[in-house]
Coordinates of C-alpha atoms in Angstrom, one line a residue:
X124 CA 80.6 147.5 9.4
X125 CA 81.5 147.7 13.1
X126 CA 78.4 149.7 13.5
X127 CA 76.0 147.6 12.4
X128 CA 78.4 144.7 14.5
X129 CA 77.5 146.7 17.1
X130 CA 73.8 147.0 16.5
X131 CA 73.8 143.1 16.3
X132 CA 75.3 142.7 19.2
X133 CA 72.8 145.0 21.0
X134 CA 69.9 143.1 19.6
X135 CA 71.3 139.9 20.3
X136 CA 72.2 140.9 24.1
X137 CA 68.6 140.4 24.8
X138 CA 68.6 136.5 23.5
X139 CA 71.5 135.3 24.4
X140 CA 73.5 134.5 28.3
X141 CA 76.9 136.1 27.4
X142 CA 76.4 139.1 24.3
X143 CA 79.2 140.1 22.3
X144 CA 82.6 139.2 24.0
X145 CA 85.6 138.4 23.0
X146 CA 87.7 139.5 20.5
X147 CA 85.8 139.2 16.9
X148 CA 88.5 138.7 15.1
X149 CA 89.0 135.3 16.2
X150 CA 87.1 131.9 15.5
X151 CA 85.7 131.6 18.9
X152 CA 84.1 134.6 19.1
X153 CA 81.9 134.2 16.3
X154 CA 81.4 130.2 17.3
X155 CA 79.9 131.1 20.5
X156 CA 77.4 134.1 19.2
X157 CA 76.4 131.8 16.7
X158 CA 75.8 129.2 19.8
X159 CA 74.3 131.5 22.3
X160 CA 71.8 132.8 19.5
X161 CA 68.7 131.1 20.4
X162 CA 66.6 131.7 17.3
X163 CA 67.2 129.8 13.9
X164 CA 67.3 133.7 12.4
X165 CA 69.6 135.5 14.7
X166 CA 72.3 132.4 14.3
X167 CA 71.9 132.9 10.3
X168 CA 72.2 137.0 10.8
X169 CA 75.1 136.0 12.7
X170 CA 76.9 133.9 10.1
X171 CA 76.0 136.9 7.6
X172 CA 77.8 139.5 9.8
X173 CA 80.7 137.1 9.9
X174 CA 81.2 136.7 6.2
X175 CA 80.4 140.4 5.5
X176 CA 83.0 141.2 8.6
X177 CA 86.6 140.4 6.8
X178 CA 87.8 138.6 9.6
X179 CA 87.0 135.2 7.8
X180 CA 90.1 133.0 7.0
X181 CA 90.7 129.3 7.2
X182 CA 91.6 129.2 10.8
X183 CA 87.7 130.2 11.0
X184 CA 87.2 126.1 9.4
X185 CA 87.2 124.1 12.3
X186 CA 84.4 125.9 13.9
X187 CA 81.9 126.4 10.9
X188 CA 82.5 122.9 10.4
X189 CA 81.5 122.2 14.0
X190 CA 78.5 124.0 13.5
X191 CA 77.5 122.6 10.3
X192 CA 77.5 119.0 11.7
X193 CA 75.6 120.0 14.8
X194 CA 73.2 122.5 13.4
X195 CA 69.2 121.1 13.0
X196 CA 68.0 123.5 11.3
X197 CA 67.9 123.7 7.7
X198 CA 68.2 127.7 6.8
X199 CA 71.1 127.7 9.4
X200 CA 72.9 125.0 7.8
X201 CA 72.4 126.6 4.1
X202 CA 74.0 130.4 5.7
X203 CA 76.9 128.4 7.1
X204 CA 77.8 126.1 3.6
X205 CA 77.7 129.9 1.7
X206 CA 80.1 130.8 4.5
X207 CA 82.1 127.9 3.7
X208 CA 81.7 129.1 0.0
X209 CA 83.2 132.3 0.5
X210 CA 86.5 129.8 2.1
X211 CA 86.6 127.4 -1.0
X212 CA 88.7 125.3 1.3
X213 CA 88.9 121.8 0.1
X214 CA 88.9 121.0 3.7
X215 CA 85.1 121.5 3.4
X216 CA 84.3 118.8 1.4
X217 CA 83.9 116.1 4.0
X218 CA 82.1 118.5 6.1
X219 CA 79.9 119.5 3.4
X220 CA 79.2 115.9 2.0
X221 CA 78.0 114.7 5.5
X222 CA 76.0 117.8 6.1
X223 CA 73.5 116.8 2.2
X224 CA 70.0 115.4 2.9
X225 CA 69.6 113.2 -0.3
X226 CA 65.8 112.7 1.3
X227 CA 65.0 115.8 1.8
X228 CA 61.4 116.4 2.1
X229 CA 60.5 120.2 2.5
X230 CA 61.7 123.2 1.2
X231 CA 64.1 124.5 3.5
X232 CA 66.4 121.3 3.6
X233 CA 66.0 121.3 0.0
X234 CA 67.2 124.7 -0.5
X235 CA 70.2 123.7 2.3
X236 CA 70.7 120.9 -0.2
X237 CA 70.9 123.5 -3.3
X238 CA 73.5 125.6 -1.1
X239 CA 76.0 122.8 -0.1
X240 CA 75.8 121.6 -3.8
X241 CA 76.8 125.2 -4.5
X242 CA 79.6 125.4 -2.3
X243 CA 81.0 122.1 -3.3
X244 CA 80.9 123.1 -6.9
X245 CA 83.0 126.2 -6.0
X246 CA 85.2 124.6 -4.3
X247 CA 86.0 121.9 -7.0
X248 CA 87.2 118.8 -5.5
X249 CA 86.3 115.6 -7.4
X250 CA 86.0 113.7 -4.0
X251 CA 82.5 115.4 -3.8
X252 CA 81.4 113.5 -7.2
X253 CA 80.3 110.2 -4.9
X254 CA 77.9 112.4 -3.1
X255 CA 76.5 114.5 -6.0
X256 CA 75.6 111.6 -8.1
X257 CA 72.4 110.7 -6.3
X258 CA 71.5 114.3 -6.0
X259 CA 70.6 113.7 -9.5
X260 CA 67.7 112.0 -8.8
X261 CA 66.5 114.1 -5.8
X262 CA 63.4 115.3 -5.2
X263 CA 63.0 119.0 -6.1
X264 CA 64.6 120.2 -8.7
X265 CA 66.3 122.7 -7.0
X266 CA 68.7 120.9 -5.8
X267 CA 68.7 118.3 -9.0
X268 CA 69.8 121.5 -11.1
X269 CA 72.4 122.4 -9.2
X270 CA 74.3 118.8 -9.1
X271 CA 73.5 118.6 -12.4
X272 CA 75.6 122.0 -13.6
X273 CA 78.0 121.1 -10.6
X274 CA 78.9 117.9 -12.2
X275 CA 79.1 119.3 -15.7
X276 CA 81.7 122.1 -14.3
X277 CA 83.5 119.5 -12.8
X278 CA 83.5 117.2 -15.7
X279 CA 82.7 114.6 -13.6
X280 CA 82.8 111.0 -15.9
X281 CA 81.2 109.6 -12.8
X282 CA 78.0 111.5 -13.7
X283 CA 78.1 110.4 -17.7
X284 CA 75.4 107.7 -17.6
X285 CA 72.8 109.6 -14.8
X286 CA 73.2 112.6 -16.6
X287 CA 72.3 110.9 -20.3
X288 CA 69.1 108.8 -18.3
X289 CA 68.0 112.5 -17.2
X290 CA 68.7 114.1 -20.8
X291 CA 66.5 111.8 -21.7
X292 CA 63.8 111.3 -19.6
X293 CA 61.0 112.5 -20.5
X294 CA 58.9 112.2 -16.8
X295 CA 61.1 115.6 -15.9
X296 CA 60.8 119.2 -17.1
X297 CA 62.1 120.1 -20.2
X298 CA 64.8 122.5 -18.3
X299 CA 65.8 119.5 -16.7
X300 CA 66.5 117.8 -19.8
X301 CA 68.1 120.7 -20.8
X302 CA 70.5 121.2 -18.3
X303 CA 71.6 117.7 -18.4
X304 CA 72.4 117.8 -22.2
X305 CA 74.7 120.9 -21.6
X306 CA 76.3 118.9 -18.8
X307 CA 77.2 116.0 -21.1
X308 CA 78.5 118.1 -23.3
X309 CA 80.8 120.4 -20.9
X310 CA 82.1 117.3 -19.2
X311 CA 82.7 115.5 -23.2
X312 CA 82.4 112.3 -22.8
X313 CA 82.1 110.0 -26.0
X314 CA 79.5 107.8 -24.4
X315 CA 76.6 110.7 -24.5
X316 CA 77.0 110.4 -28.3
X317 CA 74.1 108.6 -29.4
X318 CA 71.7 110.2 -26.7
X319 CA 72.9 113.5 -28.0
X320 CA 72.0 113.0 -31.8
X321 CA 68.8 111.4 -31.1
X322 CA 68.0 114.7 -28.8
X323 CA 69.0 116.9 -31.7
X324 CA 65.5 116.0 -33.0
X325 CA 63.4 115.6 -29.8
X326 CA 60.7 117.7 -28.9
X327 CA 58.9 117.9 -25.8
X328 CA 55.8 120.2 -24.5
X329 CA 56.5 122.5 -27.3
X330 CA 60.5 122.6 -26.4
X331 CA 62.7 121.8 -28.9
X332 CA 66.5 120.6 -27.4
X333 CA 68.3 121.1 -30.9
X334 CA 70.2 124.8 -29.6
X335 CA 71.6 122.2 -26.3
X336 CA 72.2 119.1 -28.1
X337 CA 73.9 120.7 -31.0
X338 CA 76.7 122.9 -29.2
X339 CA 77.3 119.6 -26.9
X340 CA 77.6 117.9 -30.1
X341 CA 80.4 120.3 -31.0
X342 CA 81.7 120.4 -27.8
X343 CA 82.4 116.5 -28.3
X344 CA 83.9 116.9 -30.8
X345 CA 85.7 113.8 -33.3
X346 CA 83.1 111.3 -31.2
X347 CA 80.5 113.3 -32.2
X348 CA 81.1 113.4 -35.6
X349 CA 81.8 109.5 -35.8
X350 CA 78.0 109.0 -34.2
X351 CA 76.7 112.1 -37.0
X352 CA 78.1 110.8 -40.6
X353 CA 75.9 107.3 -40.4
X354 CA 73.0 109.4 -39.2
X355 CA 73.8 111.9 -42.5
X356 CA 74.0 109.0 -44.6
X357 CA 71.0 107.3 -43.4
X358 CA 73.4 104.2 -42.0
X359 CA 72.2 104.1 -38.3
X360 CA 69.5 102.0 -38.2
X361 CA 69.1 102.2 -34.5
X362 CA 68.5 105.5 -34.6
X363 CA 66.1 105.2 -37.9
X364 CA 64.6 103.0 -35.6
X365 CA 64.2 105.0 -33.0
X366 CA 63.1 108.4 -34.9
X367 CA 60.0 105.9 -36.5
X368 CA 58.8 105.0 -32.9
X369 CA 59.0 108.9 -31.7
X370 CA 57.4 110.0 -34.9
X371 CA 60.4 112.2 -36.0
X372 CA 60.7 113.0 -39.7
X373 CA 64.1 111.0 -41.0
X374 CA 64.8 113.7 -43.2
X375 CA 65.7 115.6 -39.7
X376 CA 68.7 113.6 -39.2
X377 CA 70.5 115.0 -42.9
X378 CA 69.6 118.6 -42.2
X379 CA 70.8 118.7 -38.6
X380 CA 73.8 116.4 -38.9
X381 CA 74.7 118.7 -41.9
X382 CA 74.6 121.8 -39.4
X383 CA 76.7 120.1 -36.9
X384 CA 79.6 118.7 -39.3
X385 CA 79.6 121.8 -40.6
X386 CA 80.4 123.5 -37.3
X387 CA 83.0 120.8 -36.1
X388 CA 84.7 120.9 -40.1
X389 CA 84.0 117.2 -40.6
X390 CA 86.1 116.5 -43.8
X391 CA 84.9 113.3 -44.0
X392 CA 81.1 114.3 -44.3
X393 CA 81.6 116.1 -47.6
X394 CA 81.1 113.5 -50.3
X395 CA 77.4 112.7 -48.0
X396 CA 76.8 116.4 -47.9
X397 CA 77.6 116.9 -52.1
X398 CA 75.0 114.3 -52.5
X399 CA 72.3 116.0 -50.1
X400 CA 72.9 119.1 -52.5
X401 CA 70.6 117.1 -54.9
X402 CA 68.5 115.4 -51.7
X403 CA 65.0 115.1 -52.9
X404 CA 61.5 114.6 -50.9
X405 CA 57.9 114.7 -51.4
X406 CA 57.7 117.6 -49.4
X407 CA 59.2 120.7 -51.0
X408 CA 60.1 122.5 -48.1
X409 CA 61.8 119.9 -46.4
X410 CA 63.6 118.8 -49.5
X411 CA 64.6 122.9 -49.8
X412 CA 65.9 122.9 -45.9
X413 CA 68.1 119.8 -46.3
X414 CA 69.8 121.0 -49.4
X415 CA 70.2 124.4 -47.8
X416 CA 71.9 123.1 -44.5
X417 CA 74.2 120.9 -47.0
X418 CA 75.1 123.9 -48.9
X419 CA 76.1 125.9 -45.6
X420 CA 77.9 123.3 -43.7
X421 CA 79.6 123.3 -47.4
X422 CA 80.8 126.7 -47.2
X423 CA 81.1 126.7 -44.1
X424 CA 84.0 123.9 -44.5
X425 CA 85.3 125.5 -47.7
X426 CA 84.9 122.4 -50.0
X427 CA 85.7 123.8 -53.5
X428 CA 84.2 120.8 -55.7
X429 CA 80.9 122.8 -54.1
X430 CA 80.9 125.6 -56.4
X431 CA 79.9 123.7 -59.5
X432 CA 76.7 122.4 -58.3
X433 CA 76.1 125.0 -56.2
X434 CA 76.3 127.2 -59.4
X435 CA 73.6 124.9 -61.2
X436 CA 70.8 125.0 -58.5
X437 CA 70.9 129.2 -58.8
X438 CA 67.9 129.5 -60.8
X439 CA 66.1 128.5 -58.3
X440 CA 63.1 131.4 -57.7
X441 CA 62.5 131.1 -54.3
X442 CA 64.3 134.0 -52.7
X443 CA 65.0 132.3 -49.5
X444 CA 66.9 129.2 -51.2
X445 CA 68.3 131.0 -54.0
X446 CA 69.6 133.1 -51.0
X447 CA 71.0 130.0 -49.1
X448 CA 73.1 129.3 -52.3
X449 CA 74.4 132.5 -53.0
X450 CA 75.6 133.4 -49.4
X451 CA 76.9 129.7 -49.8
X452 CA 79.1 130.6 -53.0
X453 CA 80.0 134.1 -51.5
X454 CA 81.9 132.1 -48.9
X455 CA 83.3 129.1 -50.4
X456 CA 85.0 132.5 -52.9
X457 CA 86.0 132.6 -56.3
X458 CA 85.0 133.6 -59.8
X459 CA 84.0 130.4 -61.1
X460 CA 80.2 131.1 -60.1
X461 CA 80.2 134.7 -61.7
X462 CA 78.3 132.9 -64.7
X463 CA 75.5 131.7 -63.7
X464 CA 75.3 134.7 -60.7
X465 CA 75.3 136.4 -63.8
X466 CA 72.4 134.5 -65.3
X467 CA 70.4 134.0 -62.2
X468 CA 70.3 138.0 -62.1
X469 CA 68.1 138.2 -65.0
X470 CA 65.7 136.0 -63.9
X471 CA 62.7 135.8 -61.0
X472 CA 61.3 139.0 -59.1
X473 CA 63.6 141.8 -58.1
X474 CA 63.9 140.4 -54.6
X475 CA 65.5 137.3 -56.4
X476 CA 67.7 139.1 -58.8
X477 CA 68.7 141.5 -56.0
X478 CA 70.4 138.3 -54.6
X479 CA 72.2 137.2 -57.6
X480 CA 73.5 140.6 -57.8
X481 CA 74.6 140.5 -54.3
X482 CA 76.1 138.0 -55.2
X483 CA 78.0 139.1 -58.2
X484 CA 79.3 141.6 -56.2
X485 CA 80.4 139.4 -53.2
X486 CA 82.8 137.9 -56.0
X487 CA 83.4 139.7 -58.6
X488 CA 86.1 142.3 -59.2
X489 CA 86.6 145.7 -61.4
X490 CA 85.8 143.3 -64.6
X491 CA 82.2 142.6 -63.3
X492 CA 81.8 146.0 -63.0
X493 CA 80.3 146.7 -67.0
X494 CA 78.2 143.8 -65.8
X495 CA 76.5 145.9 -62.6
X496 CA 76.1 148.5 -64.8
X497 CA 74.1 147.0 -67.3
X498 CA 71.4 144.9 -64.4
X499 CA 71.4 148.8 -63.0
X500 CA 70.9 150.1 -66.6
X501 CA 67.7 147.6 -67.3
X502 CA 66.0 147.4 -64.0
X503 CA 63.9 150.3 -64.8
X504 CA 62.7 148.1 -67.7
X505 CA 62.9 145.0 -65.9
X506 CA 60.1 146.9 -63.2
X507 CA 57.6 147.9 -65.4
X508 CA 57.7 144.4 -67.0
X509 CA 57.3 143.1 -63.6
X510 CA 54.5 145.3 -62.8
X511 CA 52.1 144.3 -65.9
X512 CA 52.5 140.7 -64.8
X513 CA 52.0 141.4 -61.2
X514 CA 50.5 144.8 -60.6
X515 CA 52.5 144.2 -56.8
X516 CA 52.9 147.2 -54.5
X517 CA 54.5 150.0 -55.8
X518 CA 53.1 149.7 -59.2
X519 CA 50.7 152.6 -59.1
X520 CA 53.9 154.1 -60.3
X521 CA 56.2 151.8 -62.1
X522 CA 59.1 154.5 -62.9
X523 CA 59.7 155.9 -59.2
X524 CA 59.8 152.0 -58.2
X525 CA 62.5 151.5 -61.5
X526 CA 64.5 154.1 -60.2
X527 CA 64.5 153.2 -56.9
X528 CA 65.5 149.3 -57.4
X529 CA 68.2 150.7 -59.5
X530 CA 69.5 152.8 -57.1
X531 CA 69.5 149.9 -54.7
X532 CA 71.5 147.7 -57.0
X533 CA 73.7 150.5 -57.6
X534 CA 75.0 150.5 -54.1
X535 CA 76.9 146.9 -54.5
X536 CA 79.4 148.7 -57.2
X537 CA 81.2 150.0 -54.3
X538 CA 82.3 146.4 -53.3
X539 CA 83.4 146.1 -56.9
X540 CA 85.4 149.1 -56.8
X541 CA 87.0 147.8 -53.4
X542 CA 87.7 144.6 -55.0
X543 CA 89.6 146.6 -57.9
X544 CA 91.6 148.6 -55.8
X545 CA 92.4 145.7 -53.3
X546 CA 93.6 143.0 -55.8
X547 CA 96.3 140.3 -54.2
X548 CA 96.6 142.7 -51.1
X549 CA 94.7 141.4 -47.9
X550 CA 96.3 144.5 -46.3
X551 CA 93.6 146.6 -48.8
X552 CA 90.8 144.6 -47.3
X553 CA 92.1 144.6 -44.1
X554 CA 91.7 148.4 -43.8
X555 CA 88.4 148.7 -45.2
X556 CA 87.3 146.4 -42.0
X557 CA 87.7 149.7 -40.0
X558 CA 84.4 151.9 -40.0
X559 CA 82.9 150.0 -43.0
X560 CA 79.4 149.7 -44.0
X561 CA 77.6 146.0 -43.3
X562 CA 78.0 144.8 -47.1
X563 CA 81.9 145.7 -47.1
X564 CA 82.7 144.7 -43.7
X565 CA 81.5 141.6 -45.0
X566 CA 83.0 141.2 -48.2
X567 CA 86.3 142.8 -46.6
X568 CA 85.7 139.8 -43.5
X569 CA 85.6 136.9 -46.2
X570 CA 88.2 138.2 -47.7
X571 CA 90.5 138.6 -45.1
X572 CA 89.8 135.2 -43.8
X573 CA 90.4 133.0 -46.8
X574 CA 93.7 134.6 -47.0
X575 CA 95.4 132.2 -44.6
X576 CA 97.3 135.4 -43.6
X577 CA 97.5 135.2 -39.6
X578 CA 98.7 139.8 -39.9
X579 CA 95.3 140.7 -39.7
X580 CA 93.4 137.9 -37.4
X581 CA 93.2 140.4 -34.4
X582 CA 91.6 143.3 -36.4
X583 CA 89.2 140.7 -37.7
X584 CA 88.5 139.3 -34.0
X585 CA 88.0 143.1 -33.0
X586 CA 84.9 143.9 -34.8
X587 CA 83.4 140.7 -33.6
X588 CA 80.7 142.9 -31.9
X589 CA 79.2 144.3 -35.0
X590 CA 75.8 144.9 -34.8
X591 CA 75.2 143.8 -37.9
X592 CA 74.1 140.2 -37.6
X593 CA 75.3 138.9 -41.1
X594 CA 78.3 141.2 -41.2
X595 CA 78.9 139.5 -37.3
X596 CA 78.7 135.8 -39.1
X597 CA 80.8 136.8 -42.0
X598 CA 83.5 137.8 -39.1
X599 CA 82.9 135.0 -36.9
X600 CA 83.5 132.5 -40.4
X601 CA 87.1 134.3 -41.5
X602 CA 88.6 134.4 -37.7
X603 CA 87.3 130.3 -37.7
X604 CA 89.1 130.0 -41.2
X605 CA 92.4 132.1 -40.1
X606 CA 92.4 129.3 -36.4
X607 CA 92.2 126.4 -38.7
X608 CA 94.8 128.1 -41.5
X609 CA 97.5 129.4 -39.1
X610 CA 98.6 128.7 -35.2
X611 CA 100.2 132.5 -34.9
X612 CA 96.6 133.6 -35.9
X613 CA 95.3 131.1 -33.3
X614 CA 97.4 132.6 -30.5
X615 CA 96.5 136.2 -31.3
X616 CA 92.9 135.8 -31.0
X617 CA 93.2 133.7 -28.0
X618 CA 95.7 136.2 -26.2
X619 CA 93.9 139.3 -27.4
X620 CA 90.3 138.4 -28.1
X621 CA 88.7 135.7 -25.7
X622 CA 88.2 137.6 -22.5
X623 CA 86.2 140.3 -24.7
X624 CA 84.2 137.7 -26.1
X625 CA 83.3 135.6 -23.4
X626 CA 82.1 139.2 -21.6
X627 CA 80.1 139.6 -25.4
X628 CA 78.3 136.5 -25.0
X629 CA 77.1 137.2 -21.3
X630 CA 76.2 140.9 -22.2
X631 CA 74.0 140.0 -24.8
X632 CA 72.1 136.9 -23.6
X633 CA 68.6 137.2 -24.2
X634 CA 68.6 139.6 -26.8
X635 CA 66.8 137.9 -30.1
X636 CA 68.5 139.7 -33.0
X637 CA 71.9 138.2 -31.6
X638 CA 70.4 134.7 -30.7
X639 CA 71.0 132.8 -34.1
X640 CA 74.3 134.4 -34.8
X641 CA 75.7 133.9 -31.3
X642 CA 75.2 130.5 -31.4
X643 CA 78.2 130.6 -33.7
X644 CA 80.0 133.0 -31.5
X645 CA 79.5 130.3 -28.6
X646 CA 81.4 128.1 -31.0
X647 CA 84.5 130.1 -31.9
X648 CA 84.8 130.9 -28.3
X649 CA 85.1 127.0 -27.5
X650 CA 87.3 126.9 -30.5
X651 CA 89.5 129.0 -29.4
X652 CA 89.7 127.8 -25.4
X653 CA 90.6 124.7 -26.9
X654 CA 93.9 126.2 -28.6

């Protein structure tokens, strides 16, 4: 470091009256270097030497905020509010406030702009709200960005109604709009409400805003969910209103307000959400996606008078609903749908009696296991059946393609076997969590979590970084279930688990098979930070 002090002072020798005198570990030796350096670049190289020197402390304030006030030029200004940053001296917020260019014109006082905004936001003093507020209608969006998150961080109520005008505008970039939504939601104010459901819907230049508007949906919590049960129920006419004139589908508003009271356990939505199990529509698809999402946010609430329809709308042959419904069923627990799992493994293509039987095994027990044995016995039958009907691939030679769908059906007896051995004893499950295959880490996950039993919350919260993206969910569900069941639960996952988690999240942005499944990770995390 001295060395290339040294070197600095050398080259500056040549520009400036007086070189490097003085004692550098004091204020006024770096004030006047910085002073005597002619050139906008050797004064910023100076600043940088400073704050890579370690002689910086907050007797050093007085002069970098003499310098900041006095300085013209823009890229000088920026290197001496990142200076300040490194202080985080609350000291610096007058300083720093007087220093912003809300006009700014060109790109290097816009990029000082972006760097004082930084610094503020580090240092975290509400006072600088007054002078963020306009930035949110600068010029470049450099700058707008940074207020933007800055205000969000800071949770700044201040901000509430420029931020929802900028959510919503739709003259800005779609990462504009983005930002702001996530802002509303980290600062949580109950006024951003309605914006935010309308949002869940809104698309823009091909960008959908449903991922942002959701999670600050959930981070609002109870307000949100007061704004999302009329829109479930087809109550708000405002925003039925509003979706006609923007050419949104109405039918959005059930399927995504399902998805959201699911996340936030909204008791009050499930008498609206059993109805939307029978929700039809002209359109089969949609009809399909709407009574999907109300059978997950279902399960995901554990609402037991869901099983009985649930179990009734299982011979249904596409493999993609009938799927929704099992994994529903599977969560929500029990053995009052082993009848018509039982059923609706006899019926459709293998893919769709693979999924009853996945089922069957997700629930049943060592008496289910004659059962498995006899859908194993007849698939060979079953195939060749399937194959005079069809002639799909494979069928060039029906009794290798028998024997191998057997012998994947056979592989769910193990859970059945586990579910014999483990009978009224969480501990059982709890130990096959440990090195487990996908299907009985699941089963073993679901199992543990319904238990109410706070013992094994931490070994549950442990495997939260299985690879396995619907073992990861099953996980995610049973540590949510154990927070809501029991506060010593609560306090061991938030003691043990959340700095590994939050680390998760930020290691694996970006990576697609995660994307979906994270975005419930995102939610226990916040779950947990509010315990």
């Amino acid at each position: 470091m001295f060395r290339s002090l040294a070197a600095l002072c050398v080259a500056l020798s040549f520009l400036t009256l007086g070189g490097c005198k003085g004692d550098p570990a004091t204020p006024e030796y770096w004030g006047s270097n910085i002073q005597q350096s002619r050139r906008p670049e050797d004064r910023i190289r100076m600043v940088e030497a400073l704050r890579s020197s370690g002689k910086m402390n907050e007797a050093f304030l007085p002069m970098l905020h003499e310098h900041l006030a006095s300085e013209k030029k823009p890229e000088v200004r920026a290197a001496l509010a990142r200076a300040l940053g490194d202080l985080k001296s609350t000291d610096s917020v007058e300083p720093l406030k007087a220093a912003l260019d809300p006009a700014a014109a060109d790109m290097s006082s816009q990029l000082a702009n972006k760097a004082m905004v930084t610094t503020l936001g580090a240092i975290g003093d509400v006072r600088a709200v007054p002078a963020l507020v306009p930035l949110l209608r600068a010029k470049d969006n450099y700058t707008r960005i940074e207020a933007v998150q800055v205000l969000g961080a800071m949770k700044a109520k201040e901000a509430v109604e420029p931020l929802i005008a900028l959510a919503t505008d739709e003259t800005v970039e779609p990462f504009l709009n983005k930002k702001a939504i996530e802002a509303l939601g980290n600062i949580g104010d109950p006024r951003a409400a309605p914006a935010l459901v309308r949002m869940l819907t809104k698309e823009r230049k091909g960008k959908s805003f449903y991922v942002e508007s959701s999670f600050a949906l959930f981070q609002l919590g109870q307000p949100a969910a007061d704004a999302l049960l009329p829109a479930l129920e087809g109550r708000d006419a405002e925003l039925l209103k509003w979706a006609q004139s923007n050419g949104v589908n109405p039918a959005s508003y059930p399927m995504k307000a399902a998805t959201v009271l699911g996340d936030l356990r909204e008791k009050r939505a499930v008498g609206a959400l059993m109805k939307q199990l029978s929700f039809t529509h002209s359109d089969a698809q949609i009809q399909a996606l709407v009574r999907m999402q109300a059978a997950d946010a279902l399960a995901r609430m554990r609402a037991a008078d869901a099983v009985k329809p649930l179990s009734a709308m299982l011979m249904e042959t596409d493999p993609t609903v009938r799927d929704a419904y099992v994994r529903a069923l599977t969560r929500l627990g029990g053995r009052d749908a082993l009848p018509a799992l039982e059923k609706a493994a006899g019926t459709g293509d293998f893919d769709t009696r693979e999924i009853a039987v996945r089922g069957l095994a997700m629930l049943g027990d060592g008496r289910d296991l004659p059962l498995l044995q006899k859908l194993i016995a007849a698939e060979p039958a079953r195939t060749t059946a399937d194959c005079k009907k069809t002639g799909e691939e494979g069928c060039d030679n029906p009794a290798a393609l028998g024997k191998k769908r057997a012998d994947q059906l056979a592989r769910y007896t193990k859970l059945l076997e586990a579910a014999q051995a483990c009978t009224g004893n969480v501990g059982c499950w709890a130990q096959r969590l440990d090195k487990a295959d996908p299907l009985m880490l699941e089963r073993a996950a679901l199992e543990v979590g319904r238990s109410g039993s706070a013992d094994h919350a931490a070994a549950l919260a442990a495997r939260l970084g299985e690879r396995n993206a619907e073992s990861r969910m099953a996980l995610i569900l049973a540590v949510g279930w154990l927070l809501e069941d029991s506060k010593d639960a609560a306090a061991k996952v938030r003691d043990g688990a959340l700095p590994a988690l939050r680390k998760q999240l930020q290691d694996e942005q970006g990576m697609t098979q995660f994307a979906s499944v994270n975005e419930d990770l995102r939610r226990l995390v916040a779950r947990i930070d509010r315990i």
